Short mmCIF file of C-alpha atoms in Angstrom, two decimals:
data_model
loop_
_atom_site.label_atom_id
_atom_site.label_comp_id
_atom_site.label_asym_id
_atom_site.label_seq_id
_atom_site.Cartn_x
_atom_site.Cartn_y
_atom_site.Cartn_z
CA ILE A 1 -99.56 60.40 38.34
CA VAL A 2 -96.25 61.44 36.78
CA LEU A 3 -96.40 58.50 34.41
CA ASN A 4 -99.94 59.38 33.33
CA LYS A 5 -98.89 62.96 32.59
CA LEU A 6 -95.96 61.66 30.56
CA VAL A 7 -98.08 59.25 28.50
CA VAL A 8 -100.51 62.03 27.53
CA LYS A 9 -97.62 63.67 25.62
CA PHE A 10 -96.83 60.54 23.59
CA PRO A 11 -97.56 60.45 19.86
CA LYS A 12 -100.81 58.60 19.17
CA ASN A 13 -99.13 55.42 17.91
CA PHE A 14 -97.25 55.06 21.25
CA LYS A 15 -99.94 56.45 23.56
CA TYR A 16 -102.40 53.64 22.94
CA SER A 17 -99.88 50.81 22.82
CA MET A 18 -96.83 51.19 25.05
CA GLY A 19 -98.30 54.09 26.96
CA GLN A 20 -101.39 52.15 27.98
CA LYS A 21 -99.28 49.12 28.91
CA MET A 22 -97.15 51.35 31.14
CA ILE A 23 -100.20 52.83 32.84
CA ASP A 24 -101.58 49.32 33.37
CA LEU A 25 -98.26 48.12 34.81
CA ASN A 26 -98.11 51.11 37.10
CA MET A 27 -101.58 50.31 38.39
CA GLU A 28 -100.66 46.65 38.92
CA ILE A 29 -97.59 47.72 40.90
CA LEU A 30 -99.71 50.04 43.07
CA LYS A 31 -102.22 47.24 43.69
CA LEU A 32 -99.39 44.87 44.65
CA ILE A 33 -97.99 47.43 47.10
CA TYR A 34 -101.42 47.73 48.69
CA LYS A 35 -101.85 43.96 48.77
CA ILE A 36 -98.39 43.33 50.26
CA ASN A 37 -98.96 45.92 52.97
CA ASN A 38 -102.18 44.17 53.98
CA LEU A 39 -100.85 40.61 53.97
CA SER A 40 -100.03 39.06 57.31
CA SER A 41 -98.16 36.07 55.86
CA PRO A 42 -94.47 36.79 55.22
CA ALA A 43 -94.40 33.98 52.66
CA LEU A 44 -97.19 35.59 50.65
CA ARG A 45 -95.39 38.92 50.92
CA VAL A 46 -92.24 37.40 49.39
CA PHE A 47 -94.31 35.80 46.64
CA ASN A 48 -96.06 39.08 45.77
CA LEU A 49 -92.86 41.11 46.08
CA SER A 50 -91.32 38.84 43.45
CA LYS A 51 -94.28 39.54 41.16
CA MET A 52 -93.92 43.26 41.85
CA LEU A 53 -90.19 43.26 41.04
CA SER A 54 -90.96 41.55 37.74
CA LYS A 55 -93.56 44.22 36.87
CA ILE A 56 -91.08 46.97 37.78
CA SER A 57 -88.47 45.44 35.45
CA GLU A 58 -91.02 45.40 32.65
CA LEU A 59 -91.86 49.05 33.27
CA GLU A 60 -88.14 49.94 33.22
CA LEU A 61 -87.81 48.17 29.88
CA TYR A 62 -90.65 50.22 28.35
CA LEU A 63 -89.03 53.41 29.62
CA ARG A 64 -85.67 52.52 28.06
CA VAL A 65 -87.26 51.64 24.72
CA LEU A 66 -89.23 54.92 24.67
CA LYS A 67 -86.07 56.87 25.43
CA ASP A 68 -84.14 55.03 22.70
CA LEU A 69 -86.93 55.79 20.22
CA ASN A 70 -86.87 59.46 21.28
CA VAL A 71 -90.51 59.32 22.35
CA ILE A 72 -89.45 60.72 25.72
CA SER A 73 -86.54 63.02 26.40
CA ILE A 74 -83.52 62.03 28.45
CA LYS A 75 -84.73 64.43 31.15
CA GLU A 76 -88.19 62.80 31.24
CA TYR A 77 -86.61 59.36 31.25
CA SER A 78 -84.28 60.29 34.10
CA MET A 79 -87.09 61.73 36.20
CA VAL A 80 -89.38 58.71 35.85
CA ALA A 81 -86.58 56.13 35.95
CA LEU A 82 -85.34 57.61 39.24
CA MET A 83 -88.80 57.25 40.80
CA VAL A 84 -89.15 53.70 39.53
CA ALA A 85 -85.65 52.86 40.80
CA LYS A 86 -86.56 54.10 44.29
CA VAL A 87 -89.63 51.87 44.37
CA ALA A 88 -87.58 48.94 43.05
CA LYS A 89 -84.87 49.49 45.67
CA GLN A 90 -87.42 49.55 48.49
CA ALA A 91 -89.18 46.46 47.15
CA GLN A 92 -85.87 44.61 46.74
CA SER A 93 -84.81 45.48 50.28
CA TRP A 94 -88.14 44.30 51.63
CA HIS A 95 -87.90 41.12 49.55
CA ASP A 96 -84.32 40.42 50.70
CA LYS A 97 -85.22 40.96 54.36
CA LEU A 98 -88.09 38.49 54.10
CA ASN A 99 -85.95 36.04 52.11
CA ILE A 100 -83.43 35.88 54.97
CA LYS A 101 -86.23 34.46 57.09
CA LYS A 102 -87.07 32.05 54.27
CA LYS A 103 -83.47 30.79 54.18
CA GLU A 104 -83.61 30.30 57.92
CA GLY A 105 -86.61 28.03 57.39
CA GLU A 106 -89.22 30.35 58.83
CA LEU A 107 -91.22 30.84 55.62
CA HIS A 108 -92.98 28.45 53.29
CA LEU A 109 -93.71 29.95 49.89
CA PRO A 110 -96.87 29.07 47.98
CA GLU A 111 -96.48 26.97 44.86
CA SER A 112 -96.61 29.06 41.70
CA GLY A 113 -98.90 27.58 39.13
#
């Protein structure tokens, strides 16, 4: 919701390019959180957490670029980046916990193709 409110303030040339990509990424991250929470297979959770961490990194990149281009203020960047960092930290912790089991031979990850 915060991200959507931020994108509305973007100049038109950023709103419909980077802004829309950020909103789409945010939605993909939310869908992955929902999917991961409903998966019973730890291996599939690790697989989808890896995808989610990649999407979060992409979102962080867009935020940094927008800040550097002065499309968003440092205050706006800080507020959103902090929220994204909290989600990333939780996802990374979850991923690491499941990966310990993988290293112990308890998980078998699906082939990425």
